[in-house]
JSON list of C-alpha atoms in Angstrom, two decimals:
[
{"chain": "A", "resi": 1, "resn": "MET", "atom": "CA", "xyz": [-2.54, -3.17, -13.07]},
{"chain": "A", "resi": 2, "resn": "SER", "atom": "CA", "xyz": [-3.50, 0.01, -11.26]},
{"chain": "A", "resi": 3, "resn": "ASN", "atom": "CA", "xyz": [-5.73, -1.90, -8.83]},
{"chain": "A", "resi": 4, "resn": "TYR", "atom": "CA", "xyz": [-3.21, -4.62, -7.93]},
{"chain": "A", "resi": 5, "resn": "ILE", "atom": "CA", "xyz": [-2.42, -4.79, -4.22]},
{"chain": "A", "resi": 6, "resn": "ASP", "atom": "CA", "xyz": [-1.00, -7.50, -1.93]},
{"chain": "A", "resi": 7, "resn": "HIS", "atom": "CA", "xyz": [-0.09, -9.55, -5.00]},
{"chain": "A", "resi": 8, "resn": "LEU", "atom": "CA", "xyz": [2.81, -11.91, -5.71]},
{"chain": "A", "resi": 9, "resn": "VAL", "atom": "CA", "xyz": [5.52, -10.92, -8.20]},
{"chain": "A", "resi": 10, "resn": "ILE", "atom": "CA", "xyz": [7.68, -13.64, -9.77]},
{"chain": "A", "resi": 11, "resn": "CYS", "atom": "CA", "xyz": [10.91, -12.09, -11.04]},
{"chain": "A", "resi": 12, "resn": "GLY", "atom": "CA", "xyz": [13.13, -13.62, -13.68]},
{"chain": "A", "resi": 13, "resn": "TYR", "atom": "CA", "xyz": [10.96, -16.54, -14.78]},
{"chain": "A", "resi": 14, "resn": "ASP", "atom": "CA", "xyz": [12.29, -18.85, -17.45]},
{"chain": "A", "resi": 15, "resn": "PRO", "atom": "CA", "xyz": [10.87, -22.08, -19.00]},
{"chain": "A", "resi": 16, "resn": "GLY", "atom": "CA", "xyz": [12.96, -24.23, -16.65]},
{"chain": "A", "resi": 17, "resn": "ALA", "atom": "CA", "xyz": [10.82, -23.05, -13.75]},
{"chain": "A", "resi": 18, "resn": "ARG", "atom": "CA", "xyz": [7.47, -23.96, -15.31]},
{"chain": "A", "resi": 19, "resn": "MET", "atom": "CA", "xyz": [6.54, -26.29, -12.44]},
{"chain": "A", "resi": 20, "resn": "LEU", "atom": "CA", "xyz": [6.74, -23.32, -10.06]},
{"chain": "A", "resi": 21, "resn": "LEU", "atom": "CA", "xyz": [3.58, -21.88, -11.59]},
{"chain": "A", "resi": 22, "resn": "LYS", "atom": "CA", "xyz": [1.49, -24.97, -10.82]},
{"chain": "A", "resi": 23, "resn": "THR", "atom": "CA", "xyz": [2.76, -24.92, -7.26]},
{"chain": "A", "resi": 24, "resn": "VAL", "atom": "CA", "xyz": [1.93, -21.24, -6.81]},
{"chain": "A", "resi": 25, "resn": "LEU", "atom": "CA", "xyz": [-1.65, -21.90, -7.89]},
{"chain": "A", "resi": 26, "resn": "LYS", "atom": "CA", "xyz": [-1.94, -24.66, -5.27]},
{"chain": "A", "resi": 27, "resn": "GLU", "atom": "CA", "xyz": [-0.60, -22.39, -2.53]},
{"chain": "A", "resi": 28, "resn": "MET", "atom": "CA", "xyz": [-2.65, -19.26, -3.18]},
{"chain": "A", "resi": 29, "resn": "ASP", "atom": "CA", "xyz": [-6.01, -18.10, -4.47]},
{"chain": "A", "resi": 30, "resn": "PRO", "atom": "CA", "xyz": [-5.36, -16.18, -7.73]},
{"chain": "A", "resi": 31, "resn": "GLU", "atom": "CA", "xyz": [-8.77, -14.51, -7.42]},
{"chain": "A", "resi": 32, "resn": "LYS", "atom": "CA", "xyz": [-7.72, -12.78, -4.19]},
{"chain": "A", "resi": 33, "resn": "ALA", "atom": "CA", "xyz": [-4.18, -11.86, -5.17]},
{"chain": "A", "resi": 34, "resn": "ARG", "atom": "CA", "xyz": [-3.42, -12.36, -8.84]},
{"chain": "A", "resi": 35, "resn": "PRO", "atom": "CA", "xyz": [0.18, -13.50, -9.36]},
{"chain": "A", "resi": 36, "resn": "VAL", "atom": "CA", "xyz": [2.37, -11.50, -11.73]},
{"chain": "A", "resi": 37, "resn": "ILE", "atom": "CA", "xyz": [5.34, -12.76, -13.76]},
{"chain": "A", "resi": 38, "resn": "PHE", "atom": "CA", "xyz": [7.97, -10.13, -14.52]},
{"chain": "A", "resi": 39, "resn": "ALA", "atom": "CA", "xyz": [10.50, -11.17, -17.18]},
{"chain": "A", "resi": 40, "resn": "CYS", "atom": "CA", "xyz": [12.54, -9.68, -20.02]},
{"chain": "A", "resi": 41, "resn": "TYR", "atom": "CA", "xyz": [10.72, -11.29, -22.95]},
{"chain": "A", "resi": 42, "resn": "GLU", "atom": "CA", "xyz": [7.27, -11.78, -24.43]},
{"chain": "A", "resi": 43, "resn": "ARG", "atom": "CA", "xyz": [4.72, -14.04, -22.76]},
{"chain": "A", "resi": 44, "resn": "PRO", "atom": "CA", "xyz": [5.08, -17.72, -23.73]},
{"chain": "A", "resi": 45, "resn": "GLN", "atom": "CA", "xyz": [1.91, -19.46, -24.89]},
{"chain": "A", "resi": 46, "resn": "ASP", "atom": "CA", "xyz": [1.94, -22.06, -22.11]},
{"chain": "A", "resi": 47, "resn": "ILE", "atom": "CA", "xyz": [1.64, -19.59, -19.20]},
{"chain": "A", "resi": 48, "resn": "PRO", "atom": "CA", "xyz": [-1.64, -20.24, -17.29]},
{"chain": "A", "resi": 49, "resn": "ASN", "atom": "CA", "xyz": [-4.31, -17.56, -17.65]},
{"chain": "A", "resi": 50, "resn": "GLU", "atom": "CA", "xyz": [-4.29, -16.96, -13.89]},
{"chain": "A", "resi": 51, "resn": "PHE", "atom": "CA", "xyz": [-0.92, -15.20, -14.25]},
{"chain": "A", "resi": 52, "resn": "THR", "atom": "CA", "xyz": [-0.48, -11.64, -15.45]},
{"chain": "A", "resi": 53, "resn": "TRP", "atom": "CA", "xyz": [2.63, -11.28, -17.59]},
{"chain": "A", "resi": 54, "resn": "VAL", "atom": "CA", "xyz": [4.64, -8.04, -17.56]},
{"chain": "A", "resi": 55, "resn": "LYS", "atom": "CA", "xyz": [7.63, -7.60, -19.84]},
{"chain": "A", "resi": 56, "resn": "GLY", "atom": "CA", "xyz": [10.48, -5.77, -18.14]},
{"chain": "A", "resi": 57, "resn": "ASP", "atom": "CA", "xyz": [13.80, -6.01, -16.32]},
{"chain": "A", "resi": 58, "resn": "PRO", "atom": "CA", "xyz": [13.55, -6.65, -12.54]},
{"chain": "A", "resi": 59, "resn": "THR", "atom": "CA", "xyz": [17.20, -5.60, -12.08]},
{"chain": "A", "resi": 60, "resn": "LYS", "atom": "CA", "xyz": [16.29, -1.99, -12.92]},
{"chain": "A", "resi": 61, "resn": "GLU", "atom": "CA", "xyz": [14.56, 0.18, -10.31]},
{"chain": "A", "resi": 62, "resn": "SER", "atom": "CA", "xyz": [12.92, 2.25, -13.04]},
{"chain": "A", "resi": 63, "resn": "GLU", "atom": "CA", "xyz": [11.03, -0.85, -14.24]},
{"chain": "A", "resi": 64, "resn": "LEU", "atom": "CA", "xyz": [9.58, -1.99, -10.90]},
{"chain": "A", "resi": 65, "resn": "ASP", "atom": "CA", "xyz": [6.64, 0.40, -11.10]},
{"chain": "A", "resi": 66, "resn": "LYS", "atom": "CA", "xyz": [5.35, -1.76, -13.98]},
{"chain": "A", "resi": 67, "resn": "VAL", "atom": "CA", "xyz": [4.43, -4.52, -11.50]},
{"chain": "A", "resi": 68, "resn": "ARG", "atom": "CA", "xyz": [3.46, -2.20, -8.61]},
{"chain": "A", "resi": 69, "resn": "MET", "atom": "CA", "xyz": [6.24, -3.68, -6.48]},
{"chain": "A", "resi": 70, "resn": "SER", "atom": "CA", "xyz": [5.56, -1.05, -3.84]},
{"chain": "A", "resi": 71, "resn": "HIS", "atom": "CA", "xyz": [2.10, -2.60, -3.30]},
{"chain": "A", "resi": 72, "resn": "ALA", "atom": "CA", "xyz": [3.05, -6.29, -3.58]},
{"chain": "A", "resi": 73, "resn": "ALA", "atom": "CA", "xyz": [2.84, -8.63, -0.61]},
{"chain": "A", "resi": 74, "resn": "ALA", "atom": "CA", "xyz": [5.66, -10.90, -1.73]},
{"chain": "A", "resi": 75, "resn": "ALA", "atom": "CA", "xyz": [8.15, -11.54, -4.50]},
{"chain": "A", "resi": 76, "resn": "ILE", "atom": "CA", "xyz": [9.97, -14.65, -5.67]},
{"chain": "A", "resi": 77, "resn": "ILE", "atom": "CA", "xyz": [13.24, -14.34, -7.57]},
{"chain": "A", "resi": 78, "resn": "VAL", "atom": "CA", "xyz": [13.78, -17.38, -9.80]},
{"chain": "A", "resi": 79, "resn": "GLY", "atom": "CA", "xyz": [17.27, -18.40, -10.91]},
{"chain": "A", "resi": 80, "resn": "SER", "atom": "CA", "xyz": [17.85, -18.83, -14.63]},
{"chain": "A", "resi": 81, "resn": "ARG", "atom": "CA", "xyz": [18.51, -22.33, -15.97]},
{"chain": "A", "resi": 82, "resn": "ALA", "atom": "CA", "xyz": [19.87, -20.95, -19.24]},
{"chain": "A", "resi": 83, "resn": "VAL", "atom": "CA", "xyz": [23.22, -19.80, -17.76]},
{"chain": "A", "resi": 84, "resn": "VAL", "atom": "CA", "xyz": [25.80, -21.19, -15.32]},
{"chain": "A", "resi": 85, "resn": "PRO", "atom": "CA", "xyz": [24.77, -21.12, -11.63]},
{"chain": "A", "resi": 86, "resn": "GLN", "atom": "CA", "xyz": [27.18, -18.32, -10.67]},
{"chain": "A", "resi": 87, "resn": "GLN", "atom": "CA", "xyz": [25.79, -16.05, -13.37]},
{"chain": "A", "resi": 88, "resn": "ALA", "atom": "CA", "xyz": [22.20, -16.94, -12.44]},
{"chain": "A", "resi": 89, "resn": "ASP", "atom": "CA", "xyz": [22.90, -16.21, -8.78]},
{"chain": "A", "resi": 90, "resn": "ALA", "atom": "CA", "xyz": [24.57, -12.90, -9.64]},
{"chain": "A", "resi": 91, "resn": "THR", "atom": "CA", "xyz": [21.37, -11.79, -11.37]},
{"chain": "A", "resi": 92, "resn": "THR", "atom": "CA", "xyz": [19.27, -13.01, -8.44]},
{"chain": "A", "resi": 93, "resn": "ILE", "atom": "CA", "xyz": [21.41, -11.07, -5.95]},
{"chain": "A", "resi": 94, "resn": "LEU", "atom": "CA", "xyz": [21.27, -7.94, -8.09]},
{"chain": "A", "resi": 95, "resn": "THR", "atom": "CA", "xyz": [17.49, -8.26, -8.35]},
{"chain": "A", "resi": 96, "resn": "ALA", "atom": "CA", "xyz": [17.13, -8.60, -4.57]},
{"chain": "A", "resi": 97, "resn": "PHE", "atom": "CA", "xyz": [19.29, -5.54, -4.00]},
{"chain": "A", "resi": 98, "resn": "THR", "atom": "CA", "xyz": [17.35, -3.57, -6.62]},
{"chain": "A", "resi": 99, "resn": "VAL", "atom": "CA", "xyz": [13.97, -4.45, -5.08]},
{"chain": "A", "resi": 100, "resn": "ARG", "atom": "CA", "xyz": [15.11, -3.42, -1.60]},
{"chain": "A", "resi": 101, "resn": "SER", "atom": "CA", "xyz": [16.64, -0.19, -2.87]},
{"chain": "A", "resi": 102, "resn": "TYR", "atom": "CA", "xyz": [13.43, 0.62, -4.73]},
{"chain": "A", "resi": 103, "resn": "LEU", "atom": "CA", "xyz": [11.26, -0.09, -1.69]},
{"chain": "A", "resi": 104, "resn": "ALA", "atom": "CA", "xyz": [13.50, 2.04, 0.52]},
{"chain": "A", "resi": 105, "resn": "GLN", "atom": "CA", "xyz": [12.93, 4.97, -1.83]},
{"chain": "A", "resi": 106, "resn": "GLN", "atom": "CA", "xyz": [9.19, 4.33, -1.89]},
{"chain": "A", "resi": 107, "resn": "ALA", "atom": "CA", "xyz": [9.06, 4.24, 1.91]},
{"chain": "A", "resi": 108, "resn": "LYS", "atom": "CA", "xyz": [9.98, 7.91, 1.98]},
{"chain": "A", "resi": 109, "resn": "ASN", "atom": "CA", "xyz": [6.65, 8.70, 0.32]},
{"chain": "A", "resi": 110, "resn": "GLU", "atom": "CA", "xyz": [4.32, 6.05, 1.71]},
{"chain": "A", "resi": 111, "resn": "ARG", "atom": "CA", "xyz": [4.25, 3.56, 4.58]},
{"chain": "A", "resi": 112, "resn": "ARG", "atom": "CA", "xyz": [3.42, -0.11, 4.06]},
{"chain": "A", "resi": 113, "resn": "GLN", "atom": "CA", "xyz": [1.28, -1.97, 6.58]},
{"chain": "A", "resi": 114, "resn": "ARG", "atom": "CA", "xyz": [3.51, -5.04, 6.19]},
{"chain": "A", "resi": 115, "resn": "PRO", "atom": "CA", "xyz": [6.94, -5.24, 4.55]},
{"chain": "A", "resi": 116, "resn": "LEU", "atom": "CA", "xyz": [7.29, -7.12, 1.28]},
{"chain": "A", "resi": 117, "resn": "TYR", "atom": "CA", "xyz": [8.49, -10.68, 1.85]},
{"chain": "A", "resi": 118, "resn": "LEU", "atom": "CA", "xyz": [11.26, -11.54, -0.59]},
{"chain": "A", "resi": 119, "resn": "VAL", "atom": "CA", "xyz": [12.19, -15.15, -1.40]},
{"chain": "A", "resi": 120, "resn": "ALA", "atom": "CA", "xyz": [15.23, -15.84, -3.58]},
{"chain": "A", "resi": 121, "resn": "GLU", "atom": "CA", "xyz": [16.30, -19.04, -5.31]},
{"chain": "A", "resi": 122, "resn": "ILE", "atom": "CA", "xyz": [20.04, -19.68, -5.16]},
{"chain": "A", "resi": 123, "resn": "LEU", "atom": "CA", "xyz": [21.74, -22.39, -7.21]},
{"chain": "A", "resi": 124, "resn": "ASP", "atom": "CA", "xyz": [25.24, -22.27, -5.67]},
{"chain": "A", "resi": 125, "resn": "SER", "atom": "CA", "xyz": [25.49, -22.54, -1.86]},
{"chain": "A", "resi": 126, "resn": "GLU", "atom": "CA", "xyz": [28.39, -20.08, -1.77]},
{"chain": "A", "resi": 127, "resn": "ASN", "atom": "CA", "xyz": [25.97, -17.29, -2.68]},
{"chain": "A", "resi": 128, "resn": "VAL", "atom": "CA", "xyz": [23.39, -17.80, 0.08]},
{"chain": "A", "resi": 129, "resn": "ALA", "atom": "CA", "xyz": [24.90, -15.21, 2.41]},
{"chain": "A", "resi": 130, "resn": "HIS", "atom": "CA", "xyz": [25.20, -12.71, -0.45]},
{"chain": "A", "resi": 131, "resn": "ALA", "atom": "CA", "xyz": [21.50, -13.09, -1.28]},
{"chain": "A", "resi": 132, "resn": "ARG", "atom": "CA", "xyz": [20.55, -12.49, 2.35]},
{"chain": "A", "resi": 133, "resn": "SER", "atom": "CA", "xyz": [22.82, -9.45, 2.50]},
{"chain": "A", "resi": 134, "resn": "ALA", "atom": "CA", "xyz": [21.16, -8.13, -0.67]},
{"chain": "A", "resi": 135, "resn": "GLY", "atom": "CA", "xyz": [17.77, -8.20, 1.07]},
{"chain": "A", "resi": 136, "resn": "ALA", "atom": "CA", "xyz": [16.22, -11.66, 0.65]},
{"chain": "A", "resi": 137, "resn": "ASP", "atom": "CA", "xyz": [14.11, -12.64, 3.65]},
{"chain": "A", "resi": 138, "resn": "GLU", "atom": "CA", "xyz": [14.41, -16.29, 2.75]},
{"chain": "A", "resi": 139, "resn": "VAL", "atom": "CA", "xyz": [16.85, -18.12, 0.47]},
{"chain": "A", "resi": 140, "resn": "ILE", "atom": "CA", "xyz": [15.98, -21.49, -1.05]},
{"chain": "A", "resi": 141, "resn": "GLU", "atom": "CA", "xyz": [18.88, -23.62, -2.30]},
{"chain": "A", "resi": 142, "resn": "THR", "atom": "CA", "xyz": [16.85, -25.72, -4.71]},
{"chain": "A", "resi": 143, "resn": "THR", "atom": "CA", "xyz": [19.76, -27.74, -6.12]},
{"chain": "A", "resi": 144, "resn": "ARG", "atom": "CA", "xyz": [21.23, -28.61, -2.71]},
{"chain": "A", "resi": 145, "resn": "LEU", "atom": "CA", "xyz": [17.82, -29.50, -1.27]},
{"chain": "A", "resi": 146, "resn": "GLY", "atom": "CA", "xyz": [17.05, -31.81, -4.19]},
{"chain": "A", "resi": 147, "resn": "PHE", "atom": "CA", "xyz": [20.41, -33.56, -4.04]},
{"chain": "A", "resi": 148, "resn": "SER", "atom": "CA", "xyz": [20.19, -33.89, -0.24]},
{"chain": "A", "resi": 149, "resn": "MET", "atom": "CA", "xyz": [16.82, -35.60, -0.53]},
{"chain": "A", "resi": 150, "resn": "LEU", "atom": "CA", "xyz": [18.16, -37.96, -3.19]},
{"chain": "A", "resi": 151, "resn": "ALA", "atom": "CA", "xyz": [21.19, -38.93, -1.10]},
{"chain": "A", "resi": 152, "resn": "HIS", "atom": "CA", "xyz": [19.26, -39.30, 2.17]},
{"chain": "A", "resi": 153, "resn": "ALA", "atom": "CA", "xyz": [16.61, -41.49, 0.51]},
{"chain": "A", "resi": 154, "resn": "VAL", "atom": "CA", "xyz": [19.30, -44.07, -0.22]},
{"chain": "A", "resi": 155, "resn": "SER", "atom": "CA", "xyz": [20.08, -44.58, 3.47]},
{"chain": "A", "resi": 156, "resn": "MET", "atom": "CA", "xyz": [16.67, -43.71, 4.90]},
{"chain": "A", "resi": 157, "resn": "HIS", "atom": "CA", "xyz": [14.15, -45.27, 2.54]},
{"chain": "A", "resi": 158, "resn": "GLY", "atom": "CA", "xyz": [10.97, -43.28, 2.02]},
{"chain": "A", "resi": 159, "resn": "SER", "atom": "CA", "xyz": [12.34, -40.05, 3.49]},
{"chain": "A", "resi": 160, "resn": "GLY", "atom": "CA", "xyz": [12.17, -38.30, 0.12]},
{"chain": "A", "resi": 161, "resn": "THR", "atom": "CA", "xyz": [8.49, -39.21, -0.24]},
{"chain": "A", "resi": 162, "resn": "VAL", "atom": "CA", "xyz": [7.74, -37.92, 3.24]},
{"chain": "A", "resi": 163, "resn": "MET", "atom": "CA", "xyz": [9.52, -34.60, 2.67]},
{"chain": "A", "resi": 164, "resn": "SER", "atom": "CA", "xyz": [7.76, -34.15, -0.67]},
{"chain": "A", "resi": 165, "resn": "GLN", "atom": "CA", "xyz": [4.43, -34.45, 1.14]},
{"chain": "A", "resi": 166, "resn": "VAL", "atom": "CA", "xyz": [5.53, -31.92, 3.78]},
{"chain": "A", "resi": 167, "resn": "LEU", "atom": "CA", "xyz": [6.51, -29.41, 1.09]},
{"chain": "A", "resi": 168, "resn": "SER", "atom": "CA", "xyz": [3.37, -29.88, -1.02]},
{"chain": "A", "resi": 169, "resn": "ALA", "atom": "CA", "xyz": [0.20, -27.86, -0.57]},
{"chain": "A", "resi": 170, "resn": "GLY", "atom": "CA", "xyz": [-2.88, -29.92, 0.20]},
{"chain": "A", "resi": 171, "resn": "ALA", "atom": "CA", "xyz": [-1.00, -32.49, 2.26]},
{"chain": "A", "resi": 172, "resn": "GLN", "atom": "CA", "xyz": [0.49, -32.23, 5.75]},
{"chain": "A", "resi": 173, "resn": "SER", "atom": "CA", "xyz": [2.48, -29.06, 5.22]},
{"chain": "A", "resi": 174, "resn": "VAL", "atom": "CA", "xyz": [4.61, -26.83, 7.44]},
{"chain": "A", "resi": 175, "resn": "TYR", "atom": "CA", "xyz": [2.96, -23.65, 8.74]},
{"chain": "A", "resi": 176, "resn": "VAL", "atom": "CA", "xyz": [3.99, -20.90, 11.15]},
{"chain": "A", "resi": 177, "resn": "GLY", "atom": "CA", "xyz": [1.45, -19.28, 13.46]},
{"chain": "A", "resi": 178, "resn": "ARG", "atom": "CA", "xyz": [0.77, -17.84, 16.89]},
{"chain": "A", "resi": 179, "resn": "VAL", "atom": "CA", "xyz": [-0.47, -19.39, 20.10]},
{"chain": "A", "resi": 180, "resn": "PRO", "atom": "CA", "xyz": [-4.30, -19.38, 19.86]},
{"chain": "A", "resi": 181, "resn": "SER", "atom": "CA", "xyz": [-6.49, -17.69, 22.43]},
{"chain": "A", "resi": 182, "resn": "GLY", "atom": "CA", "xyz": [-7.38, -19.89, 25.36]},
{"chain": "A", "resi": 183, "resn": "LEU", "atom": "CA", "xyz": [-3.84, -21.22, 25.77]},
{"chain": "A", "resi": 184, "resn": "ASN", "atom": "CA", "xyz": [-1.84, -19.17, 28.23]},
{"chain": "A", "resi": 185, "resn": "ILE", "atom": "CA", "xyz": [1.82, -18.36, 27.79]},
{"chain": "A", "resi": 186, "resn": "PRO", "atom": "CA", "xyz": [4.50, -18.82, 28.98]},
{"chain": "A", "resi": 187, "resn": "HIS", "atom": "CA", "xyz": [3.86, -22.52, 28.47]},
{"chain": "A", "resi": 188, "resn": "ASP", "atom": "CA", "xyz": [6.14, -25.59, 28.37]},
{"chain": "A", "resi": 189, "resn": "PHE", "atom": "CA", "xyz": [6.60, -26.99, 24.86]},
{"chain": "A", "resi": 190, "resn": "GLY", "atom": "CA", "xyz": [5.43, -30.54, 25.63]},
{"chain": "A", "resi": 191, "resn": "PRO", "atom": "CA", "xyz": [2.08, -29.67, 27.22]},
{"chain": "A", "resi": 192, "resn": "LEU", "atom": "CA", "xyz": [1.53, -26.99, 24.57]},
{"chain": "A", "resi": 193, "resn": "ARG", "atom": "CA", "xyz": [2.11, -29.54, 21.79]},
{"chain": "A", "resi": 194, "resn": "ARG", "atom": "CA", "xyz": [-0.45, -31.89, 23.32]},
{"chain": "A", "resi": 195, "resn": "ALA", "atom": "CA", "xyz": [-2.99, -29.09, 23.85]},
{"chain": "A", "resi": 196, "resn": "LEU", "atom": "CA", "xyz": [-2.67, -27.89, 20.24]},
{"chain": "A", "resi": 197, "resn": "LYS", "atom": "CA", "xyz": [-3.07, -31.42, 18.87]},
{"chain": "A", "resi": 198, "resn": "GLU", "atom": "CA", "xyz": [-6.27, -31.86, 20.87]},
{"chain": "A", "resi": 199, "resn": "LYS", "atom": "CA", "xyz": [-7.62, -28.38, 20.14]},
{"chain": "A", "resi": 200, "resn": "SER", "atom": "CA", "xyz": [-6.87, -28.01, 16.41]},
{"chain": "A", "resi": 201, "resn": "GLY", "atom": "CA", "xyz": [-5.25, -31.21, 15.13]},
{"chain": "A", "resi": 202, "resn": "ALA", "atom": "CA", "xyz": [-2.00, -29.34, 14.45]},
{"chain": "A", "resi": 203, "resn": "LEU", "atom": "CA", "xyz": [1.25, -31.10, 15.32]},
{"chain": "A", "resi": 204, "resn": "LEU", "atom": "CA", "xyz": [3.70, -28.67, 16.93]},
{"chain": "A", "resi": 205, "resn": "ILE", "atom": "CA", "xyz": [7.25, -29.47, 15.77]},
{"chain": "A", "resi": 206, "resn": "GLY", "atom": "CA", "xyz": [9.22, -26.38, 16.78]},
{"chain": "A", "resi": 207, "resn": "ILE", "atom": "CA", "xyz": [9.31, -22.71, 17.61]},
{"chain": "A", "resi": 208, "resn": "ARG", "atom": "CA", "xyz": [10.66, -19.58, 15.93]},
{"chain": "A", "resi": 209, "resn": "HIS", "atom": "CA", "xyz": [12.01, -16.56, 17.77]},
{"chain": "A", "resi": 210, "resn": "GLU", "atom": "CA", "xyz": [10.04, -13.79, 16.11]},
{"chain": "A", "resi": 211, "resn": "ALA", "atom": "CA", "xyz": [12.64, -11.04, 16.56]},
{"chain": "A", "resi": 212, "resn": "ASP", "atom": "CA", "xyz": [15.57, -12.72, 14.83]},
{"chain": "A", "resi": 213, "resn": "GLY", "atom": "CA", "xyz": [13.89, -15.56, 12.90]},
{"chain": "A", "resi": 214, "resn": "THR", "atom": "CA", "xyz": [15.93, -18.37, 14.48]},
{"chain": "A", "resi": 215, "resn": "ASP", "atom": "CA", "xyz": [14.20, -21.76, 14.54]},
{"chain": "A", "resi": 216, "resn": "HIS", "atom": "CA", "xyz": [14.38, -24.48, 17.18]},
{"chain": "A", "resi": 217, "resn": "LEU", "atom": "CA", "xyz": [12.96, -27.80, 16.00]},
{"chain": "A", "resi": 218, "resn": "ASN", "atom": "CA", "xyz": [11.86, -30.52, 18.44]},
{"chain": "A", "resi": 219, "resn": "PRO", "atom": "CA", "xyz": [12.97, -28.67, 21.60]},
{"chain": "A", "resi": 220, "resn": "ALA", "atom": "CA", "xyz": [12.92, -30.27, 25.05]},
{"chain": "A", "resi": 221, "resn": "GLU", "atom": "CA", "xyz": [9.54, -30.93, 26.66]},
{"chain": "A", "resi": 222, "resn": "ASP", "atom": "CA", "xyz": [10.20, -28.26, 29.29]},
{"chain": "A", "resi": 223, "resn": "PHE", "atom": "CA", "xyz": [11.33, -25.60, 26.80]},
{"chain": "A", "resi": 224, "resn": "GLN", "atom": "CA", "xyz": [9.37, -22.48, 27.72]},
{"chain": "A", "resi": 225, "resn": "VAL", "atom": "CA", "xyz": [7.36, -20.94, 24.89]},
{"chain": "A", "resi": 226, "resn": "THR", "atom": "CA", "xyz": [6.75, -17.22, 25.44]},
{"chain": "A", "resi": 227, "resn": "SER", "atom": "CA", "xyz": [5.13, -14.34, 23.61]},
{"chain": "A", "resi": 228, "resn": "GLU", "atom": "CA", "xyz": [8.43, -13.88, 21.75]},
{"chain": "A", "resi": 229, "resn": "HIS", "atom": "CA", "xyz": [7.91, -17.16, 19.90]},
{"chain": "A", "resi": 230, "resn": "LEU", "atom": "CA", "xyz": [5.96, -18.26, 16.85]},
{"chain": "A", "resi": 231, "resn": "LEU", "atom": "CA", "xyz": [4.83, -21.87, 16.46]},
{"chain": "A", "resi": 232, "resn": "ILE", "atom": "CA", "xyz": [6.06, -24.18, 13.68]},
{"chain": "A", "resi": 233, "resn": "TYR", "atom": "CA", "xyz": [3.55, -26.94, 13.05]},
{"chain": "A", "resi": 234, "resn": "LEU", "atom": "CA", "xyz": [2.34, -29.60, 10.63]},
{"chain": "A", "resi": 235, "resn": "ALA", "atom": "CA", "xyz": [-1.27, -29.57, 9.44]},
{"chain": "A", "resi": 236, "resn": "ASP", "atom": "CA", "xyz": [-3.40, -30.04, 6.32]},
{"chain": "A", "resi": 237, "resn": "ARG", "atom": "CA", "xyz": [-4.22, -26.31, 6.39]},
{"chain": "A", "resi": 238, "resn": "ALA", "atom": "CA", "xyz": [-3.28, -23.18, 8.33]},
{"chain": "A", "resi": 239, "resn": "SER", "atom": "CA", "xyz": [-5.19, -23.71, 11.58]},
{"chain": "A", "resi": 240, "resn": "LEU", "atom": "CA", "xyz": [-3.45, -21.34, 14.03]},
{"chain": "A", "resi": 241, "resn": "PRO", "atom": "CA", "xyz": [-3.64, -17.53, 14.11]},
{"chain": "A", "resi": 242, "resn": "GLU", "atom": "CA", "xyz": [-1.54, -15.98, 11.35]},
{"chain": "A", "resi": 243, "resn": "ALA", "atom": "CA", "xyz": [1.99, -14.90, 12.23]}
]
């Protein structure tokens, strides 16, 4: 793995998360950035060949060199389905803290062009804040999201199907980008939405304040978009400049 750089590391994989691997392959090109699975046991036979498997413990800083975490672009921490949610979340939080501690030590010796983006799966909503405090950039509550879609589909028929399309690669998915050249800012949200639709086919649905990461979906037509904002949009591919 000595030549791995800007790769994805999946920490704590277990058989219950098998569908994640198919989704990863839809979202990224494994030829450009080969994904790595980092888990405490031997490689199962059903793991796709596109994934490199590394046996080790992601909760130990001394093991993170095995997957060149200091050179990775992103990491996903997967919650275990083999234990109760609180125990799974405790391991996820410990892993996030360990990765951030490791990277802080590495930063003393070398500077990264872009910080590692860390996504953590949490199974119990009470632990979301703890995962963020431990260093996760983004926390996905998979159980709550799934149950919310099930419940909402009962009262709003078809909403679950729509949201599944939005979250699936290859359909109309959510992307975040910057205002393209040729469109001046500051700019009112409404006219900017219409200009983007005509220029690129992207449907602007909200903005994100880049400094603190707060999102504002479907703002007023006269909401002023400035250079401090990123654009949240729907499209069949990333069509705006990368954030």
